[in-house]
PDB file of C-alpha atoms in Angstrom:
ATOM      1  CA  MET A   1      81.434 278.963   8.571  1.00  0.00           C
ATOM      2  CA  LEU A   2      79.615 275.778   7.577  1.00  0.00           C
ATOM      3  CA  LEU A   3      79.027 273.051  10.168  1.00  0.00           C
ATOM      4  CA  LEU A   4      78.674 269.533   8.795  1.00  0.00           C
ATOM      5  CA  ALA A   5      76.988 266.897  10.904  1.00  0.00           C
ATOM      6  CA  PRO A   6      79.646 264.209  11.686  1.00  0.00           C
ATOM      7  CA  PHE A   7      79.155 260.488  10.944  1.00  0.00           C
ATOM      8  CA  ALA A   8      75.934 261.027   8.990  1.00  0.00           C
ATOM      9  CA  PRO A   9      74.520 257.674   7.767  1.00  0.00           C
ATOM     10  CA  ALA A  10      74.803 257.181   4.023  1.00  0.00           C
ATOM     11  CA  ASP A  11      71.033 256.947   3.585  1.00  0.00           C
ATOM     12  CA  GLU A  12      70.379 260.193   5.444  1.00  0.00           C
ATOM     13  CA  ALA A  13      70.689 263.723   4.027  1.00  0.00           C
ATOM     14  CA  LEU A  14      73.693 265.679   5.166  1.00  0.00           C
ATOM     15  CA  VAL A  15      72.697 268.320   7.737  1.00  0.00           C
ATOM     16  CA  VAL A  16      74.041 271.744   6.788  1.00  0.00           C
ATOM     17  CA  GLN A  17      73.542 274.805   9.014  1.00  0.00           C
ATOM     18  CA  ALA A  18      74.859 278.291   8.435  1.00  0.00           C
ATOM     19  CA  GLU A  19      76.318 280.018  11.470  1.00  0.00           C
ATOM     20  CA  PRO A  20      74.613 283.424  11.995  1.00  0.00           C
ATOM     21  CA  ALA A  21      76.790 286.309  10.852  1.00  0.00           C
ATOM     22  CA  THR A  22      77.992 288.679  13.561  1.00  0.00           C
ATOM     23  CA  ILE A  23      77.012 292.301  12.997  1.00  0.00           C
ATOM     24  CA  PRO A  24      79.971 294.668  13.557  1.00  0.00           C
ATOM     25  CA  ALA A  25      79.554 296.734  16.728  1.00  0.00           C
ATOM     26  CA  ALA A  26      79.628 300.078  14.876  1.00  0.00           C
ATOM     27  CA  ILE A  27      76.904 299.028  12.432  1.00  0.00           C
ATOM     28  CA  ARG A  28      74.741 297.584  15.229  1.00  0.00           C
ATOM     29  CA  ALA A  29      75.066 300.803  17.252  1.00  0.00           C
ATOM     30  CA  MET A  30      73.969 302.942  14.274  1.00  0.00           C
ATOM     31  CA  LEU A  31      71.044 300.612  13.527  1.00  0.00           C
ATOM     32  CA  GLU A  32      69.861 300.651  17.148  1.00  0.00           C
ATOM     33  CA  ALA A  33      70.091 304.455  17.257  1.00  0.00           C
ATOM     34  CA  ALA A  34      68.049 304.769  14.048  1.00  0.00           C
ATOM     35  CA  ILE A  35      65.401 302.362  15.367  1.00  0.00           C
ATOM     36  CA  ALA A  36      65.252 304.227  18.691  1.00  0.00           C
ATOM     37  CA  SER A  37      64.582 307.478  16.809  1.00  0.00           C
ATOM     38  CA  GLY A  38      61.635 305.854  15.025  1.00  0.00           C
ATOM     39  CA  ASN A  39      62.746 307.388  11.721  1.00  0.00           C
ATOM     40  CA  GLU A  40      61.955 304.999   8.860  1.00  0.00           C
ATOM     41  CA  SER A  41      64.187 306.789   6.335  1.00  0.00           C
ATOM     42  CA  GLU A  42      67.181 306.666   8.703  1.00  0.00           C
ATOM     43  CA  VAL A  43      66.682 302.926   9.283  1.00  0.00           C
ATOM     44  CA  ALA A  44      66.487 302.308   5.525  1.00  0.00           C
ATOM     45  CA  THR A  45      69.694 304.308   5.000  1.00  0.00           C
ATOM     46  CA  ILE A  46      71.579 302.328   7.659  1.00  0.00           C
ATOM     47  CA  VAL A  47      70.420 299.027   6.139  1.00  0.00           C
ATOM     48  CA  LYS A  48      71.459 300.126   2.640  1.00  0.00           C
ATOM     49  CA  TYR A  49      74.998 301.150   3.589  1.00  0.00           C
ATOM     50  CA  ALA A  50      75.477 298.308   6.098  1.00  0.00           C
ATOM     51  CA  ARG A  51      74.800 295.741   3.384  1.00  0.00           C
ATOM     52  CA  THR A  52      77.346 297.474   1.161  1.00  0.00           C
ATOM     53  CA  ALA A  53      80.017 297.896   3.840  1.00  0.00           C
ATOM     54  CA  ASP A  54      79.718 294.396   5.298  1.00  0.00           C
ATOM     55  CA  PRO A  55      77.788 292.006   2.999  1.00  0.00           C
ATOM     56  CA  ALA A  56      78.404 289.083   5.366  1.00  0.00           C
ATOM     57  CA  SER A  57      76.131 290.621   8.022  1.00  0.00           C
ATOM     58  CA  GLY A  58      73.823 292.439   5.599  1.00  0.00           C
ATOM     59  CA  ASP A  59      71.014 289.876   5.820  1.00  0.00           C
ATOM     60  CA  ALA A  60      71.093 289.974   9.623  1.00  0.00           C
ATOM     61  CA  VAL A  61      70.844 293.776   9.579  1.00  0.00           C
ATOM     62  CA  LEU A  62      67.923 293.606   7.132  1.00  0.00           C
ATOM     63  CA  MET A  63      66.180 290.979   9.295  1.00  0.00           C
ATOM     64  CA  ILE A  64      66.373 293.193  12.390  1.00  0.00           C
ATOM     65  CA  ALA A  65      65.020 296.181  10.420  1.00  0.00           C
ATOM     66  CA  ASN A  66      62.155 294.123   8.969  1.00  0.00           C
ATOM     67  CA  ASP A  67      61.231 292.761  12.414  1.00  0.00           C
ATOM     68  CA  TRP A  68      61.120 296.349  13.705  1.00  0.00           C
ATOM     69  CA  ARG A  69      58.906 297.448  10.796  1.00  0.00           C
ATOM     70  CA  ASP A  70      56.525 294.510  11.323  1.00  0.00           C
ATOM     71  CA  ALA A  71      56.235 295.188  15.058  1.00  0.00           C
ATOM     72  CA  ARG A  72      55.682 298.874  14.394  1.00  0.00           C
ATOM     73  CA  SER A  73      52.961 298.099  11.835  1.00  0.00           C
ATOM     74  CA  ARG A  74      51.148 295.762  14.245  1.00  0.00           C
ATOM     75  CA  GLU A  75      51.354 298.346  17.029  1.00  0.00           C
ATOM     76  CA  ARG A  76      49.962 301.052  14.729  1.00  0.00           C
ATOM     77  CA  GLN A  77      47.062 298.876  13.588  1.00  0.00           C
ATOM     78  CA  THR A  78      46.156 297.985  17.172  1.00  0.00           C
ATOM     79  CA  ARG A  79      46.310 301.648  18.203  1.00  0.00           C
ATOM     80  CA  ILE A  80      44.052 302.701  15.308  1.00  0.00           C
ATOM     81  CA  GLU A  81      41.525 299.944  16.000  1.00  0.00           C
ATOM     82  CA  ARG A  82      41.220 301.020  19.642  1.00  0.00           C
ATOM     83  CA  ALA A  83      41.197 304.786  18.980  1.00  0.00           C
ATOM     84  CA  GLY A  84      38.215 307.005  19.717  1.00  0.00           C
ATOM     85  CA  ILE A  85      36.837 309.712  17.446  1.00  0.00           C
ATOM     86  CA  LEU A  86      38.994 312.398  19.104  1.00  0.00           C
ATOM     87  CA  ASP A  87      42.202 310.351  18.833  1.00  0.00           C
ATOM     88  CA  LEU A  88      44.757 310.060  15.978  1.00  0.00           C
ATOM     89  CA  TRP A  89      44.479 313.706  14.880  1.00  0.00           C
ATOM     90  CA  THR A  90      47.715 315.283  13.649  1.00  0.00           C
ATOM     91  CA  GLY A  91      48.305 318.620  12.012  1.00  0.00           C
ATOM     92  CA  ARG A  92      49.707 322.110  12.258  1.00  0.00           C
ATOM     93  CA  ALA A  93      48.727 325.466  13.692  1.00  0.00           C
ATOM     94  CA  GLU A  94      50.109 328.515  11.910  1.00  0.00           C
ATOM     95  CA  ILE A  95      50.089 332.184  12.791  1.00  0.00           C
ATOM     96  CA  GLY A  96      51.860 335.011  11.031  1.00  0.00           C
ATOM     97  CA  GLY A  97      51.578 338.042   8.785  1.00  0.00           C
ATOM     98  CA  PHE A  98      50.838 338.712   5.143  1.00  0.00           C
ATOM     99  CA  VAL A  99      51.168 341.281   2.376  1.00  0.00           C
ATOM    100  CA  THR A 100      48.640 341.450  -0.479  1.00  0.00           C
ATOM    101  CA  THR A 101      48.484 342.990  -3.945  1.00  0.00           C
ATOM    102  CA  GLY A 102      45.561 343.212  -6.356  1.00  0.00           C
ATOM    103  CA  ASN A 103      42.170 344.317  -5.035  1.00  0.00           C
ATOM    104  CA  SER A 104      43.851 345.504  -1.834  1.00  0.00           C
ATOM    105  CA  ASP A 105      47.431 346.484  -0.931  1.00  0.00           C
ATOM    106  CA  THR A 106      47.639 345.709   2.757  1.00  0.00           C
ATOM    107  CA  ALA A 107      49.518 343.942   5.530  1.00  0.00           C
ATOM    108  CA  GLY A 108      47.873 341.998   8.313  1.00  0.00           C
ATOM    109  CA  VAL A 109      47.659 338.776  10.313  1.00  0.00           C
ATOM    110  CA  THR A 110      46.838 335.250   9.243  1.00  0.00           C
ATOM    111  CA  GLY A 111      45.940 332.050  11.054  1.00  0.00           C
ATOM    112  CA  VAL A 112      45.696 328.483   9.728  1.00  0.00           C
ATOM    113  CA  LEU A 113      44.680 325.198  11.342  1.00  0.00           C
ATOM    114  CA  ASP A 114      45.248 321.993   9.366  1.00  0.00           C
ATOM    115  CA  LEU A 115      44.105 318.659  10.846  1.00  0.00           C
ATOM    116  CA  THR A 116      44.321 315.096   9.496  1.00  0.00           C
ATOM    117  CA  ARG A 117      43.057 311.843  10.975  1.00  0.00           C
ATOM    118  CA  GLU A 118      44.433 308.631   9.426  1.00  0.00           C
ATOM    119  CA  GLY A 119      42.399 305.485  10.006  1.00  0.00           C
ATOM    120  CA  LEU A 120      42.678 302.026   8.490  1.00  0.00           C
ATOM    121  CA  GLU A 121      39.991 302.697   5.872  1.00  0.00           C
ATOM    122  CA  TRP A 122      39.192 306.399   6.283  1.00  0.00           C
ATOM    123  CA  ARG A 123      41.175 309.620   6.199  1.00  0.00           C
ATOM    124  CA  HIS A 124      39.607 312.884   7.425  1.00  0.00           C
ATOM    125  CA  LYS A 125      41.056 316.323   6.594  1.00  0.00           C
ATOM    126  CA  LEU A 126      39.878 319.575   8.146  1.00  0.00           C
ATOM    127  CA  ARG A 127      41.231 323.031   7.313  1.00  0.00           C
ATOM    128  CA  ALA A 128      40.395 326.485   8.625  1.00  0.00           C
ATOM    129  CA  GLN A 129      42.065 329.727   7.556  1.00  0.00           C
ATOM    130  CA  ALA A 130      41.483 333.411   8.279  1.00  0.00           C
ATOM    131  CA  ASP A 131      43.188 336.631   7.129  1.00  0.00           C
ATOM    132  CA  TYR A 132      42.162 339.888   8.784  1.00  0.00           C
ATOM    133  CA  GLN A 133      43.207 343.528   8.974  1.00  0.00           C
ATOM    134  CA  ARG A 134      41.581 346.656  10.346  1.00  0.00           C
ATOM    135  CA  SER A 135      43.148 350.053   9.652  1.00  0.00           C
ATOM    136  CA  ILE A 136      41.965 353.445  10.930  1.00  0.00           C
ATOM    137  CA  GLY A 137      38.630 351.974  11.952  1.00  0.00           C
ATOM    138  CA  THR A 138      38.042 350.310   8.576  1.00  0.00           C
ATOM    139  CA  THR A 139      38.356 346.631   7.739  1.00  0.00           C
ATOM    140  CA  THR A 140      40.657 346.337   4.746  1.00  0.00           C
ATOM    141  CA  ARG A 141      40.830 342.552   4.532  1.00  0.00           C
ATOM    142  CA  ASP A 142      38.508 339.860   5.826  1.00  0.00           C
ATOM    143  CA  GLN A 143      38.981 336.461   4.232  1.00  0.00           C
ATOM    144  CA  SER A 144      37.963 333.123   5.714  1.00  0.00           C
ATOM    145  CA  LEU A 145      37.857 329.509   4.572  1.00  0.00           C
ATOM    146  CA  VAL A 146      36.655 326.269   6.178  1.00  0.00           C
ATOM    147  CA  ALA A 147      36.995 322.946   4.357  1.00  0.00           C
ATOM    148  CA  TYR A 148      36.309 319.314   5.235  1.00  0.00           C
ATOM    149  CA  GLU A 149      37.330 316.312   3.138  1.00  0.00           C
ATOM    150  CA  PRO A 150      36.733 312.640   4.002  1.00  0.00           C
ATOM    151  CA  ASN A 151      38.643 309.986   2.014  1.00  0.00           C
ATOM    152  CA  TRP A 152      37.724 306.302   1.752  1.00  0.00           C
ATOM    153  CA  LYS A 153      40.842 304.283   0.963  1.00  0.00           C
ATOM    154  CA  ILE A 154      40.496 301.649  -1.757  1.00  0.00           C
ATOM    155  CA  ASP A 155      44.135 300.616  -1.356  1.00  0.00           C
ATOM    156  CA  SER A 156      47.433 302.257  -0.420  1.00  0.00           C
ATOM    157  CA  ARG A 157      47.254 304.639  -3.415  1.00  0.00           C
ATOM    158  CA  ARG A 158      43.659 304.947  -4.631  1.00  0.00           C
ATOM    159  CA  TYR A 159      40.809 306.566  -2.700  1.00  0.00           C
ATOM    160  CA  VAL A 160      37.382 308.131  -3.112  1.00  0.00           C
ATOM    161  CA  TYR A 161      36.910 311.622  -1.701  1.00  0.00           C
ATOM    162  CA  GLY A 162      34.152 314.000  -0.732  1.00  0.00           C
ATOM    163  CA  ALA A 163      34.774 317.707  -0.192  1.00  0.00           C
ATOM    164  CA  ALA A 164      32.751 320.535   1.340  1.00  0.00           C
ATOM    165  CA  GLN A 165      34.072 324.096   1.510  1.00  0.00           C
ATOM    166  CA  TYR A 166      32.913 327.530   2.627  1.00  0.00           C
ATOM    167  CA  GLU A 167      34.702 330.759   1.618  1.00  0.00           C
ATOM    168  CA  SER A 168      34.183 334.452   2.183  1.00  0.00           C
ATOM    169  CA  ASP A 169      36.273 337.239   0.629  1.00  0.00           C
ATOM    170  CA  ARG A 170      34.393 340.433  -0.159  1.00  0.00           C
ATOM    171  CA  PHE A 171      37.564 342.133  -1.429  1.00  0.00           C
ATOM    172  CA  LEU A 172      37.753 339.471  -4.137  1.00  0.00           C
ATOM    173  CA  GLY A 173      34.081 340.017  -4.908  1.00  0.00           C
ATOM    174  CA  TYR A 174      31.955 337.513  -2.993  1.00  0.00           C
ATOM    175  CA  ASN A 175      30.383 337.465   0.463  1.00  0.00           C
ATOM    176  CA  ASP A 176      29.721 333.726   0.638  1.00  0.00           C
ATOM    177  CA  ARG A 177      30.662 330.754  -1.517  1.00  0.00           C
ATOM    178  CA  TYR A 178      29.654 327.139  -0.861  1.00  0.00           C
ATOM    179  CA  SER A 179      31.272 324.256  -2.749  1.00  0.00           C
ATOM    180  CA  ALA A 180      30.606 320.513  -2.676  1.00  0.00           C
ATOM    181  CA  SER A 181      32.464 317.850  -4.624  1.00  0.00           C
ATOM    182  CA  ALA A 182      33.052 314.107  -4.858  1.00  0.00           C
ATOM    183  CA  GLY A 183      35.445 312.111  -6.995  1.00  0.00           C
ATOM    184  CA  ALA A 184      38.550 309.946  -7.199  1.00  0.00           C
ATOM    185  CA  GLY A 185      41.974 310.496  -5.693  1.00  0.00           C
ATOM    186  CA  TYR A 186      45.322 308.894  -6.447  1.00  0.00           C
ATOM    187  CA  SER A 187      48.646 309.023  -4.585  1.00  0.00           C
ATOM    188  CA  ALA A 188      50.937 309.057  -7.615  1.00  0.00           C
ATOM    189  CA  VAL A 189      54.194 309.266  -5.628  1.00  0.00           C
ATOM    190  CA  GLN A 190      54.812 307.919  -2.122  1.00  0.00           C
ATOM    191  CA  THR A 191      58.433 308.044  -0.967  1.00  0.00           C
ATOM    192  CA  PRO A 192      60.127 309.327   2.204  1.00  0.00           C
ATOM    193  CA  THR A 193      61.168 312.482   0.320  1.00  0.00           C
ATOM    194  CA  VAL A 194      58.413 313.056  -2.276  1.00  0.00           C
ATOM    195  CA  THR A 195      54.615 312.782  -2.166  1.00  0.00           C
ATOM    196  CA  LEU A 196      52.151 313.689  -4.907  1.00  0.00           C
ATOM    197  CA  ASN A 197      48.365 313.375  -4.549  1.00  0.00           C
ATOM    198  CA  LEU A 198      45.903 314.099  -7.368  1.00  0.00           C
ATOM    199  CA  GLU A 199      42.092 314.478  -7.223  1.00  0.00           C
ATOM    200  CA  LEU A 200      39.443 314.917  -9.897  1.00  0.00           C
ATOM    201  CA  GLY A 201      35.653 314.959  -9.815  1.00  0.00           C
ATOM    202  CA  PRO A 202      32.411 316.876 -10.395  1.00  0.00           C
ATOM    203  CA  ALA A 203      31.362 319.724  -8.098  1.00  0.00           C
ATOM    204  CA  TYR A 204      28.538 322.129  -7.340  1.00  0.00           C
ATOM    205  CA  ARG A 205      29.089 325.747  -6.299  1.00  0.00           C
ATOM    206  CA  HIS A 206      26.813 328.483  -5.019  1.00  0.00           C
ATOM    207  CA  THR A 207      28.237 332.032  -4.844  1.00  0.00           C
ATOM    208  CA  GLU A 208      26.724 335.209  -3.410  1.00  0.00           C
ATOM    209  CA  PHE A 209      28.631 338.139  -4.905  1.00  0.00           C
ATOM    210  CA  THR A 210      29.111 341.568  -3.356  1.00  0.00           C
ATOM    211  CA  ASP A 211      27.030 343.177  -6.118  1.00  0.00           C
ATOM    212  CA  ALA A 212      23.937 341.306  -4.810  1.00  0.00           C
ATOM    213  CA  THR A 213      23.965 338.742  -7.642  1.00  0.00           C
ATOM    214  CA  THR A 214      24.071 334.993  -7.028  1.00  0.00           C
ATOM    215  CA  GLU A 215      25.309 332.104  -9.118  1.00  0.00           C
ATOM    216  CA  SER A 216      24.773 328.347  -8.806  1.00  0.00           C
ATOM    217  CA  SER A 217      26.436 325.986 -11.227  1.00  0.00           C
ATOM    218  CA  LEU A 218      27.882 322.541 -11.787  1.00  0.00           C
ATOM    219  CA  ALA A 219      31.656 322.493 -12.138  1.00  0.00           C
ATOM    220  CA  ALA A 220      34.662 320.226 -12.532  1.00  0.00           C
ATOM    221  CA  ARG A 221      37.125 320.155  -9.627  1.00  0.00           C
ATOM    222  CA  GLY A 222      40.770 319.137  -9.710  1.00  0.00           C
ATOM    223  CA  SER A 223      43.520 319.435  -7.118  1.00  0.00           C
ATOM    224  CA  LEU A 224      47.223 318.729  -6.688  1.00  0.00           C
ATOM    225  CA  ASP A 225      49.174 318.298  -3.445  1.00  0.00           C
ATOM    226  CA  PHE A 226      52.964 318.035  -3.845  1.00  0.00           C
ATOM    227  CA  ASP A 227      55.584 317.878  -1.054  1.00  0.00           C
ATOM    228  CA  LEU A 228      59.351 317.617  -1.546  1.00  0.00           C
ATOM    229  CA  LYS A 229      61.692 317.137   1.402  1.00  0.00           C
ATOM    230  CA  LEU A 230      64.852 318.988   0.362  1.00  0.00           C
ATOM    231  CA  SER A 231      66.648 318.012   3.586  1.00  0.00           C
ATOM    232  CA  PRO A 232      65.628 316.614   7.007  1.00  0.00           C
ATOM    233  CA  GLY A 233      64.598 320.117   8.120  1.00  0.00           C
ATOM    234  CA  LEU A 234      63.541 321.798   4.866  1.00  0.00           C
ATOM    235  CA  THR A 235      60.380 321.045   2.860  1.00  0.00           C
ATOM    236  CA  LEU A 236      58.970 322.563  -0.328  1.00  0.00           C
ATOM    237  CA  MET A 237      55.186 322.368  -0.816  1.00  0.00           C
ATOM    238  CA  GLN A 238      52.968 323.112  -3.801  1.00  0.00           C
ATOM    239  CA  ASP A 239      49.162 322.968  -3.564  1.00  0.00           C
ATOM    240  CA  ALA A 240      46.804 323.858  -6.408  1.00  0.00           C
ATOM    241  CA  ALA A 241      43.054 323.573  -7.006  1.00  0.00           C
ATOM    242  CA  ALA A 242      40.673 324.536  -9.791  1.00  0.00           C
ATOM    243  CA  TYR A 243      36.896 324.805 -10.162  1.00  0.00           C
ATOM    244  CA  LEU A 244      36.055 325.049 -13.864  1.00  0.00           C
ATOM    245  CA  GLN A 245      32.502 326.006 -14.797  1.00  0.00           C
ATOM    246  CA  ARG A 246      30.455 327.838 -17.411  1.00  0.00           C
ATOM    247  CA  TYR A 247      30.517 331.212 -15.677  1.00  0.00           C
ATOM    248  CA  ASN A 248      33.026 332.168 -12.994  1.00  0.00           C
ATOM    249  CA  SER A 249      35.873 329.638 -12.768  1.00  0.00           C
ATOM    250  CA  THR A 250      38.421 329.701  -9.949  1.00  0.00           C
ATOM    251  CA  VAL A 251      42.064 328.628  -9.998  1.00  0.00           C
ATOM    252  CA  SER A 252      44.205 328.889  -6.856  1.00  0.00           C
ATOM    253  CA  GLY A 253      47.663 327.777  -5.815  1.00  0.00           C
ATOM    254  CA  THR A 254      50.109 328.076  -2.926  1.00  0.00           C
ATOM    255  CA  THR A 255      53.871 327.587  -2.992  1.00  0.00           C
ATOM    256  CA  ALA A 256      55.491 327.302   0.452  1.00  0.00           C
ATOM    257  CA  LEU A 257      58.877 326.600   2.019  1.00  0.00           C
ATOM    258  CA  ALA A 258      59.050 325.352   5.619  1.00  0.00           C
ATOM    259  CA  ALA A 259      62.246 325.191   7.686  1.00  0.00           C
ATOM    260  CA  ARG A 260      62.345 323.407  11.022  1.00  0.00           C
ATOM    261  CA  LEU A 261      63.604 325.614  13.852  1.00  0.00           C
ATOM    262  CA  ILE A 262      63.469 323.555  17.040  1.00  0.00           C
ATOM    263  CA  GLY A 263      61.323 320.605  18.053  1.00  0.00           C
ATOM    264  CA  PRO A 264      57.795 321.031  16.656  1.00  0.00           C
ATOM    265  CA  LEU A 265      58.369 324.676  15.656  1.00  0.00           C
ATOM    266  CA  SER A 266      59.180 325.714  12.108  1.00  0.00           C
ATOM    267  CA  ALA A 267      59.245 328.884  10.020  1.00  0.00           C
ATOM    268  CA  ARG A 268      57.133 329.025   6.853  1.00  0.00           C
ATOM    269  CA  VAL A 269      57.022 331.441   3.956  1.00  0.00           C
ATOM    270  CA  SER A 270      54.407 331.107   1.220  1.00  0.00           C
ATOM    271  CA  TYR A 271      53.029 332.777  -1.859  1.00  0.00           C
ATOM    272  CA  SER A 272      49.378 332.258  -2.848  1.00  0.00           C
ATOM    273  CA  ILE A 273      47.534 333.293  -5.962  1.00  0.00           C
ATOM    274  CA  GLN A 274      43.802 333.153  -6.719  1.00  0.00           C
ATOM    275  CA  TYR A 275      42.242 333.808 -10.107  1.00  0.00           C
ATOM    276  CA  GLU A 276      38.543 334.454 -10.767  1.00  0.00           C
ATOM    277  CA  SER A 277      37.627 334.371 -14.466  1.00  0.00           C
ATOM    278  CA  MET A 278      34.533 336.614 -14.143  1.00  0.00           C
ATOM    279  CA  PRO A 279      34.703 338.786 -11.003  1.00  0.00           C
ATOM    280  CA  PRO A 280      32.054 341.439 -10.285  1.00  0.00           C
ATOM    281  CA  LEU A 281      32.399 344.802 -11.984  1.00  0.00           C
ATOM    282  CA  GLY A 282      35.132 346.887 -10.414  1.00  0.00           C
ATOM    283  CA  ARG A 283      37.172 343.897  -9.197  1.00  0.00           C
ATOM    284  CA  VAL A 284      40.366 342.540 -10.749  1.00  0.00           C
ATOM    285  CA  SER A 285      40.715 338.858 -11.610  1.00  0.00           C
ATOM    286  CA  THR A 286      43.845 338.007  -9.636  1.00  0.00           C
ATOM    287  CA  ASP A 287      44.792 338.367  -5.972  1.00  0.00           C
ATOM    288  CA  THR A 288      48.122 337.354  -4.466  1.00  0.00           C
ATOM    289  CA  THR A 289      49.106 336.864  -0.833  1.00  0.00           C
ATOM    290  CA  SER A 290      52.614 336.522   0.602  1.00  0.00           C
ATOM    291  CA  ARG A 291      52.862 335.127   4.131  1.00  0.00           C
ATOM    292  CA  ALA A 292      55.571 334.612   6.722  1.00  0.00           C
ATOM    293  CA  SER A 293      54.580 332.630   9.795  1.00  0.00           C
ATOM    294  CA  LEU A 294      55.507 330.363  12.663  1.00  0.00           C
ATOM    295  CA  VAL A 295      54.124 326.816  12.537  1.00  0.00           C
ATOM    296  CA  TYR A 296      53.559 324.394  15.412  1.00  0.00           C
ATOM    297  CA  THR A 297      53.286 320.759  14.269  1.00  0.00           C
ATOM    298  CA  PHE A 298      51.590 318.126  16.410  1.00  0.00           C
TER     299      PHE A 298
END
């Protein structure tokens, strides 16, 4: 409804004021429930369909959602600015079993800890993983990995990364392997359902093989991190990394499917493959690992 100011003098502009649109009770209730859940994708969905169902109140619905987003952003920035070094860490702890083929045909246990700390300018990622089995007094699998990667954010998509990694897998042919890399990263896709991060840069690797030989070499490193949310409780993940160098190059990848069970608990199945172009004599080039595990997200 338009309200016109009565008896306006001829030399004065006519005062026109739009009466605020009333949001239907059902739409307001859904919007408030989505905001209370803190789920950005649910809020966006409510806004989208509310503007279609009732265009008259669509702008008011959008204004409430934008005010909520702005307040949430300010609260997050304040929390990050005041956080200590031990705060803001999120991640997952995973424990389960595995089956391998290649240099060893075994079954055993696996454990993974993935941590991420998001700051205003810096992102820190820490990963630790161990696979182990002992059968009839003999260790048949003993693989470990520890990796740390700091990212300096140039903007919301571009960043500069550093990466340090230690690996040990004598069944694949090396006792110790140290890798260091630095380069550029780019978040090619950032949506509520799909994320894709790419990294590329030079690296240096030092490997101590099980046949008592060592190798140190410059390399090129590239990685891919892809996540696709198939539904609110089901996510498909694909990670891949490659170290390409003159002698022994390494290409690895993991495909995983995670299904939320209850609260922070989810079930995860994955298939990993690792290829070494020049393994020591008596070793095959490719190892695969299938895992089934329980994951606690925090």
